[in-house]
Short mmCIF file of N, CA and C in Angstrom, two decimals:
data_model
loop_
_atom_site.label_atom_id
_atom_site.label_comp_id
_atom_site.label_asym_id
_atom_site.label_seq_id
_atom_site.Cartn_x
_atom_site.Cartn_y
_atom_site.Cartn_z
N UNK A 1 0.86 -1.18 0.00
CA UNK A 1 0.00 0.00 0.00
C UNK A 1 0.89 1.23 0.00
N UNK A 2 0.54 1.99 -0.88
CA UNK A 2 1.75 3.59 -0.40
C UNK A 2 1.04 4.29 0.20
N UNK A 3 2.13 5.18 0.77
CA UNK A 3 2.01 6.16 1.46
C UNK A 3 1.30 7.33 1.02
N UNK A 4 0.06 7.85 1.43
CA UNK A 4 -0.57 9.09 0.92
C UNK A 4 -0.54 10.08 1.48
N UNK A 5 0.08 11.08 1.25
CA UNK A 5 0.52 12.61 1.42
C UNK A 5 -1.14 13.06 1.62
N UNK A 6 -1.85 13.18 1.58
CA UNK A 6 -3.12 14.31 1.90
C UNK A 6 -2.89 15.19 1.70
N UNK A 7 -2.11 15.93 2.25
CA UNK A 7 -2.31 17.46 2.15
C UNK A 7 -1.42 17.72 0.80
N UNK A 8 -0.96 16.90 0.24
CA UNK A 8 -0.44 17.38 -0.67
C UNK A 8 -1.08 17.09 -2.35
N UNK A 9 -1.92 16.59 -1.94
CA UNK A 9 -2.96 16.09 -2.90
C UNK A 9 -4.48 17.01 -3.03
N UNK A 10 -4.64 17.57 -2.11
CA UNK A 10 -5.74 18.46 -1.54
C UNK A 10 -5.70 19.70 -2.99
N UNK A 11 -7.21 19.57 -3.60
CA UNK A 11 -7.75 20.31 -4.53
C UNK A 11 -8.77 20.70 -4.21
N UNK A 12 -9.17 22.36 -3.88
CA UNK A 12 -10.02 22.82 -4.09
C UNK A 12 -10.33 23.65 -5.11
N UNK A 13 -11.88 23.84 -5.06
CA UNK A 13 -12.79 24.37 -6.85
C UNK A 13 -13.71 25.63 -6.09
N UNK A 14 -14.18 26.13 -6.17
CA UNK A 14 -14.81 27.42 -6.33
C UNK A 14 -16.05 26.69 -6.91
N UNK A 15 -16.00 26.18 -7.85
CA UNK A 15 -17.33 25.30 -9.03
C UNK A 15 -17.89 24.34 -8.80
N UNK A 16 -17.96 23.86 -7.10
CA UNK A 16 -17.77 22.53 -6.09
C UNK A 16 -17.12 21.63 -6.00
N UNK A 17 -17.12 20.52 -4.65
CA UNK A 17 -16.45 19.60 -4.30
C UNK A 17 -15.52 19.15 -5.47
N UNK A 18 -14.44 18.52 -4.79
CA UNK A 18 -13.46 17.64 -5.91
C UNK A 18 -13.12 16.56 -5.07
N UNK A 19 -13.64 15.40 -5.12
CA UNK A 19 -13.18 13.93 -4.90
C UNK A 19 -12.18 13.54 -5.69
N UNK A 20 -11.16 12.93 -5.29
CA UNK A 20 -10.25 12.57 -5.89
C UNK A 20 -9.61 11.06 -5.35
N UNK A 21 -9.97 9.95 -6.10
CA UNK A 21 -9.17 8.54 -5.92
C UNK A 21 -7.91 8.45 -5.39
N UNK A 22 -7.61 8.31 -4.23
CA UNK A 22 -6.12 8.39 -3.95
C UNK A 22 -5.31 6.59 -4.14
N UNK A 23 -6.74 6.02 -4.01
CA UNK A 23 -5.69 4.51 -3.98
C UNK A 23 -7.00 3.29 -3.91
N UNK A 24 -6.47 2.36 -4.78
CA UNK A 24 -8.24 1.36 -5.04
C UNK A 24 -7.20 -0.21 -4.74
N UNK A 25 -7.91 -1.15 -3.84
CA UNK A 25 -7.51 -1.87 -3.60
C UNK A 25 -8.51 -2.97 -3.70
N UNK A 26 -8.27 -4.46 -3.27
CA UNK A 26 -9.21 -4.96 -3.66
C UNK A 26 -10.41 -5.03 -2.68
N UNK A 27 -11.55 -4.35 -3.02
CA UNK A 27 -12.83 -4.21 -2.23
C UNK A 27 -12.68 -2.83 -1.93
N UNK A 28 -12.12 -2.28 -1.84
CA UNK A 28 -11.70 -1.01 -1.35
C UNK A 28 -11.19 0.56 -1.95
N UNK A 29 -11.78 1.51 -1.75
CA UNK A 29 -11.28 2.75 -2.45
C UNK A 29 -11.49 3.58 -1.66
N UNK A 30 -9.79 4.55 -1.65
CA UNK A 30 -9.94 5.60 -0.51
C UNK A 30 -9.84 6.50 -1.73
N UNK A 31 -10.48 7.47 -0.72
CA UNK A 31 -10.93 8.76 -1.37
C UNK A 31 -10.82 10.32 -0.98
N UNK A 32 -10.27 11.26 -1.31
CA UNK A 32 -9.95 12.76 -0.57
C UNK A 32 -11.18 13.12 -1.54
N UNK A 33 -11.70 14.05 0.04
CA UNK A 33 -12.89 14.83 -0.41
C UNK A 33 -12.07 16.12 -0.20
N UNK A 34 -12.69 17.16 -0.79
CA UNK A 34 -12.18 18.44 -0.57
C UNK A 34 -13.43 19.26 -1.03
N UNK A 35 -13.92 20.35 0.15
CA UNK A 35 -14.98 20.99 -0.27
C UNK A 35 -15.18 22.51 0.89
N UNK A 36 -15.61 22.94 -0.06
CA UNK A 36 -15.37 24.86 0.34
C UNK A 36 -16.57 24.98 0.94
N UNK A 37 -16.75 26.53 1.59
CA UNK A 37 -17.60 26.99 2.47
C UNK A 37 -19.12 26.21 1.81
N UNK A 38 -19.63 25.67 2.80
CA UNK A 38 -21.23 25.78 1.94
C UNK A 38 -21.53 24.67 1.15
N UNK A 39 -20.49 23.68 0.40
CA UNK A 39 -20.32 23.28 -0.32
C UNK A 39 -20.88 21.68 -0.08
N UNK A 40 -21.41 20.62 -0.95
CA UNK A 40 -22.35 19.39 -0.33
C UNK A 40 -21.78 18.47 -1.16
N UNK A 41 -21.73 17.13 -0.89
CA UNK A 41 -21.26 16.01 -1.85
C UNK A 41 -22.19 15.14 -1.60
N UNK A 42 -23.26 15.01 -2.17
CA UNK A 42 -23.91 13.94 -2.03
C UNK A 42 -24.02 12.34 -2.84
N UNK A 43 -23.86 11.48 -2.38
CA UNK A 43 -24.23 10.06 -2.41
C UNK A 43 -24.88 10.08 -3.46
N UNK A 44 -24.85 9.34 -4.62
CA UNK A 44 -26.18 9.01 -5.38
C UNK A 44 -27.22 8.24 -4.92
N UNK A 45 -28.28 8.42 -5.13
CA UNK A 45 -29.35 7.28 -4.88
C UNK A 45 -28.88 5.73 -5.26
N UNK A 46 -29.35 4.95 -4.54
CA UNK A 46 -29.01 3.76 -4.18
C UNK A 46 -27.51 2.77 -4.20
N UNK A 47 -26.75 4.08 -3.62
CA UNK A 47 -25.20 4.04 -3.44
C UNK A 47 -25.32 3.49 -2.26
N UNK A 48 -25.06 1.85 -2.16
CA UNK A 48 -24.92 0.75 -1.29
C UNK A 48 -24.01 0.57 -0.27
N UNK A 49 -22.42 1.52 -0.37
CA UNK A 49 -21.15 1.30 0.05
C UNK A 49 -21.19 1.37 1.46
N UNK A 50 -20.59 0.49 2.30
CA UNK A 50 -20.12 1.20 3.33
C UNK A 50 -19.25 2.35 3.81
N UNK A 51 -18.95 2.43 4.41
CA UNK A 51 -18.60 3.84 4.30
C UNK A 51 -17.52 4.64 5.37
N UNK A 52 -16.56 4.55 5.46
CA UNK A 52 -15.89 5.62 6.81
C UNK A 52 -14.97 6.90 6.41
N UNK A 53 -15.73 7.80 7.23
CA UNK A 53 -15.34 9.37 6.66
C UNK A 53 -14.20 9.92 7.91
N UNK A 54 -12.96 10.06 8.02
CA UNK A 54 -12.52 10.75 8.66
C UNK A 54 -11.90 12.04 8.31
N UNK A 55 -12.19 13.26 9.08
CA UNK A 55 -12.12 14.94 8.90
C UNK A 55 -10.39 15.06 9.30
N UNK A 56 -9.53 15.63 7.97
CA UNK A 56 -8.72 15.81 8.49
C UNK A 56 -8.42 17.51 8.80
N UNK A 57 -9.33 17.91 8.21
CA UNK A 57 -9.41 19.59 8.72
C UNK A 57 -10.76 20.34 8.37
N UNK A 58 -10.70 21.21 9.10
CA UNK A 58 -12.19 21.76 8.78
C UNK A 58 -13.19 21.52 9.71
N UNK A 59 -14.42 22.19 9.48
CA UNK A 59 -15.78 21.44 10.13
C UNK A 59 -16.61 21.61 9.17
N UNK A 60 -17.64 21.01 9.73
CA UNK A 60 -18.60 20.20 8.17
C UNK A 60 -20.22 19.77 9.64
N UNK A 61 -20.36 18.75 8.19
CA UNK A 61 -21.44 17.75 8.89
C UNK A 61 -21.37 16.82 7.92
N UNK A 62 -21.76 15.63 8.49
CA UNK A 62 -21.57 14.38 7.72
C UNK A 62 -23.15 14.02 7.73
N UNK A 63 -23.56 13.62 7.32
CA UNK A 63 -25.59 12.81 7.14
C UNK A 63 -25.42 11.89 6.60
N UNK A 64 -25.88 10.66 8.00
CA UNK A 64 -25.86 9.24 8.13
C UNK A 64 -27.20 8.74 8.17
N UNK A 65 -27.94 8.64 6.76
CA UNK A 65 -29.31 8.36 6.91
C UNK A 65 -30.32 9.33 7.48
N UNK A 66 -30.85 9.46 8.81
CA UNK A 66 -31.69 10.73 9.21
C UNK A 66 -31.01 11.44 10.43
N UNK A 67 -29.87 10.59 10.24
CA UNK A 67 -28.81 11.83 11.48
C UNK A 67 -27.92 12.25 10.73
N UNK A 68 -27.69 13.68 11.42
CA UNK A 68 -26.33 14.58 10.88
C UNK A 68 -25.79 14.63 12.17
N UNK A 69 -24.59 14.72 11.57
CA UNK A 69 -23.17 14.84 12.97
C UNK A 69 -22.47 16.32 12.35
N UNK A 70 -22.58 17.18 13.86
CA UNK A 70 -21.10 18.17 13.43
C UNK A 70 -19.88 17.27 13.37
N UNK A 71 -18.77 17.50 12.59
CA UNK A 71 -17.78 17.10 12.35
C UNK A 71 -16.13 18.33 12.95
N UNK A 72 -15.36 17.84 12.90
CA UNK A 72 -14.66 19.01 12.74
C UNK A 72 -13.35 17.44 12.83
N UNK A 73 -11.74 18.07 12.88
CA UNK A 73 -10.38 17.48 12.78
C UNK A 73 -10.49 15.88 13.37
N UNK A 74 -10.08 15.15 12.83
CA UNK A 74 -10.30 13.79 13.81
C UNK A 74 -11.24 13.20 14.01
N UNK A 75 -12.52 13.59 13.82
CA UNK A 75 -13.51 12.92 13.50
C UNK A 75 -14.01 12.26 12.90
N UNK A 76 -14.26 10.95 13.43
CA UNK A 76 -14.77 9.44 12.24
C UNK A 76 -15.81 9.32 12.45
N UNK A 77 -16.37 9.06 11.20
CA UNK A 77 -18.29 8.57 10.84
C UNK A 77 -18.10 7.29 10.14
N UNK A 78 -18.95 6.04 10.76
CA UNK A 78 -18.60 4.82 9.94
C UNK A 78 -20.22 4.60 9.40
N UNK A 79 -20.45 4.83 8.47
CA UNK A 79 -21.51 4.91 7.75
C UNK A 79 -21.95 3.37 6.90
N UNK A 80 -23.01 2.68 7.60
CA UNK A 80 -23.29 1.39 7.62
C UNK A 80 -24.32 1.10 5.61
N UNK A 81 -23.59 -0.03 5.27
CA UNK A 81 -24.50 -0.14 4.06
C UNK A 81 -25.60 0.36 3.69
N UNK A 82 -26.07 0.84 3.05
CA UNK A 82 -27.53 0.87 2.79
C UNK A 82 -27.84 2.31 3.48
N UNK A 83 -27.72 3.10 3.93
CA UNK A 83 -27.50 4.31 4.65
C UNK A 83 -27.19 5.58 3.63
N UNK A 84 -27.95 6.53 3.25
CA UNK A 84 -27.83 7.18 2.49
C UNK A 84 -26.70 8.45 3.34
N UNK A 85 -25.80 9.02 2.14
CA UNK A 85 -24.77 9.65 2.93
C UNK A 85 -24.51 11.09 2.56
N UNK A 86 -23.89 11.90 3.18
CA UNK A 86 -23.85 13.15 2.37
C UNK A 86 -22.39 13.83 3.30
N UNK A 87 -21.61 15.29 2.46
CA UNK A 87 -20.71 15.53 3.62
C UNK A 87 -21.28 17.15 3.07
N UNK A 88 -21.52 18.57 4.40
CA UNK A 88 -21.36 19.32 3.90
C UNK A 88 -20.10 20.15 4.65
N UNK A 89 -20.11 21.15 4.04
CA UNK A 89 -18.48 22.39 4.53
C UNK A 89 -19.31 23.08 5.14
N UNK A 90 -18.64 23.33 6.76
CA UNK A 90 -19.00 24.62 6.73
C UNK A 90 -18.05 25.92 6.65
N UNK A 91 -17.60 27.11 7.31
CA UNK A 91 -16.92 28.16 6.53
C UNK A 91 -15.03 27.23 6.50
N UNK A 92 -15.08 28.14 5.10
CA UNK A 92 -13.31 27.79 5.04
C UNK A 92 -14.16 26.40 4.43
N UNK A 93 -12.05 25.62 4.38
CA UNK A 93 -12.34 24.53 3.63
C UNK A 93 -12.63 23.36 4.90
N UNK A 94 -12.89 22.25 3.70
CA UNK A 94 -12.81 20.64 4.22
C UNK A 94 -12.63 19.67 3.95
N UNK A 95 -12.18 19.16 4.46
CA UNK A 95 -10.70 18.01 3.98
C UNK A 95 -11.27 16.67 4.41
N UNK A 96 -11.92 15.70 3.70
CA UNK A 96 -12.52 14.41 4.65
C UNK A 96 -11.42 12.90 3.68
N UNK A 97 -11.41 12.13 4.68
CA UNK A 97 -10.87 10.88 3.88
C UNK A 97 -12.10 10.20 3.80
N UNK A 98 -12.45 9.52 2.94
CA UNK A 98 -13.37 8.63 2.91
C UNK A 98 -13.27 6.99 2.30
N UNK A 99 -13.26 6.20 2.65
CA UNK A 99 -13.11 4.66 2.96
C UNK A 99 -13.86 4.22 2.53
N UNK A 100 -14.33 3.36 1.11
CA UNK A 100 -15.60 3.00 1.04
C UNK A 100 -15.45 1.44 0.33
N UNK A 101 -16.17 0.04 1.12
CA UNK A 101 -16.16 -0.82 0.19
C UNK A 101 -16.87 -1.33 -0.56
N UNK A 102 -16.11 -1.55 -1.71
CA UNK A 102 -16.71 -1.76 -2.90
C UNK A 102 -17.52 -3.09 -3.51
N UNK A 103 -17.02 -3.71 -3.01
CA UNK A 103 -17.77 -5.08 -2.77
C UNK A 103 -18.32 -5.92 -1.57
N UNK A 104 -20.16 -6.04 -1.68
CA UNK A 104 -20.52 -6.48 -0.50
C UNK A 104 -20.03 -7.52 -0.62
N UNK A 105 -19.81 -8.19 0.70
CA UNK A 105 -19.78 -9.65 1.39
C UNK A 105 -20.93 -10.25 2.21
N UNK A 106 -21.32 -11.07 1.33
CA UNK A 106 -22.52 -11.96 1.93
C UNK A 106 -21.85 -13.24 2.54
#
């Protein structure tokens, strides 16, 4: 597995969020979110993945089905299958890792 720099990978847009693939393994894809004041990334409809979001800067809110969590540095959300998901910014930027697998196991 390599080593991922974060902060040195970190893209922000003015024109919204930028997700960016940092590394796909098998079952598995991590992911840098990066998203400005205000700014929302939502889940598509019937996006199945599990899910773990940790904040490496910023505060936000994460929406785990019909709960929202404030978020802010260090904060993990493990967001269970089937669970519709969303991340928003609040002022300044936000920096989330997100963990998601790609293949269920029955």
């Amino acid at each position: 597995m390599p080593l991922i720099k974060t902060f040195e990978q970190r893209r922000f847009s003015a024109h919204g969020p930028v997700p960016r693939p940092v590394s796909m393994g098998r079952g598995l894809a991590v992911m840098l979110l990066c998203l400005q004041a205000g700014q929302s990334l939502v889940a598509p409809e019937g996006d199945e993945a599990e899910t773990v979001f940790t904040v490496l800067d910023g505060e936000g809110q994460v929406r785990e089905g019909e709960s929202t969590h404030a978020v802010g540095p260090g904060d993990v959300v493990h967001v269970l299958p089937g669970e519709d998901k969303a991340l928003v910014a609040g002022a300044g930027r936000f920096t989330v890792v997100g963990v998601r697998r790609l293949e269920r196991r029955g």
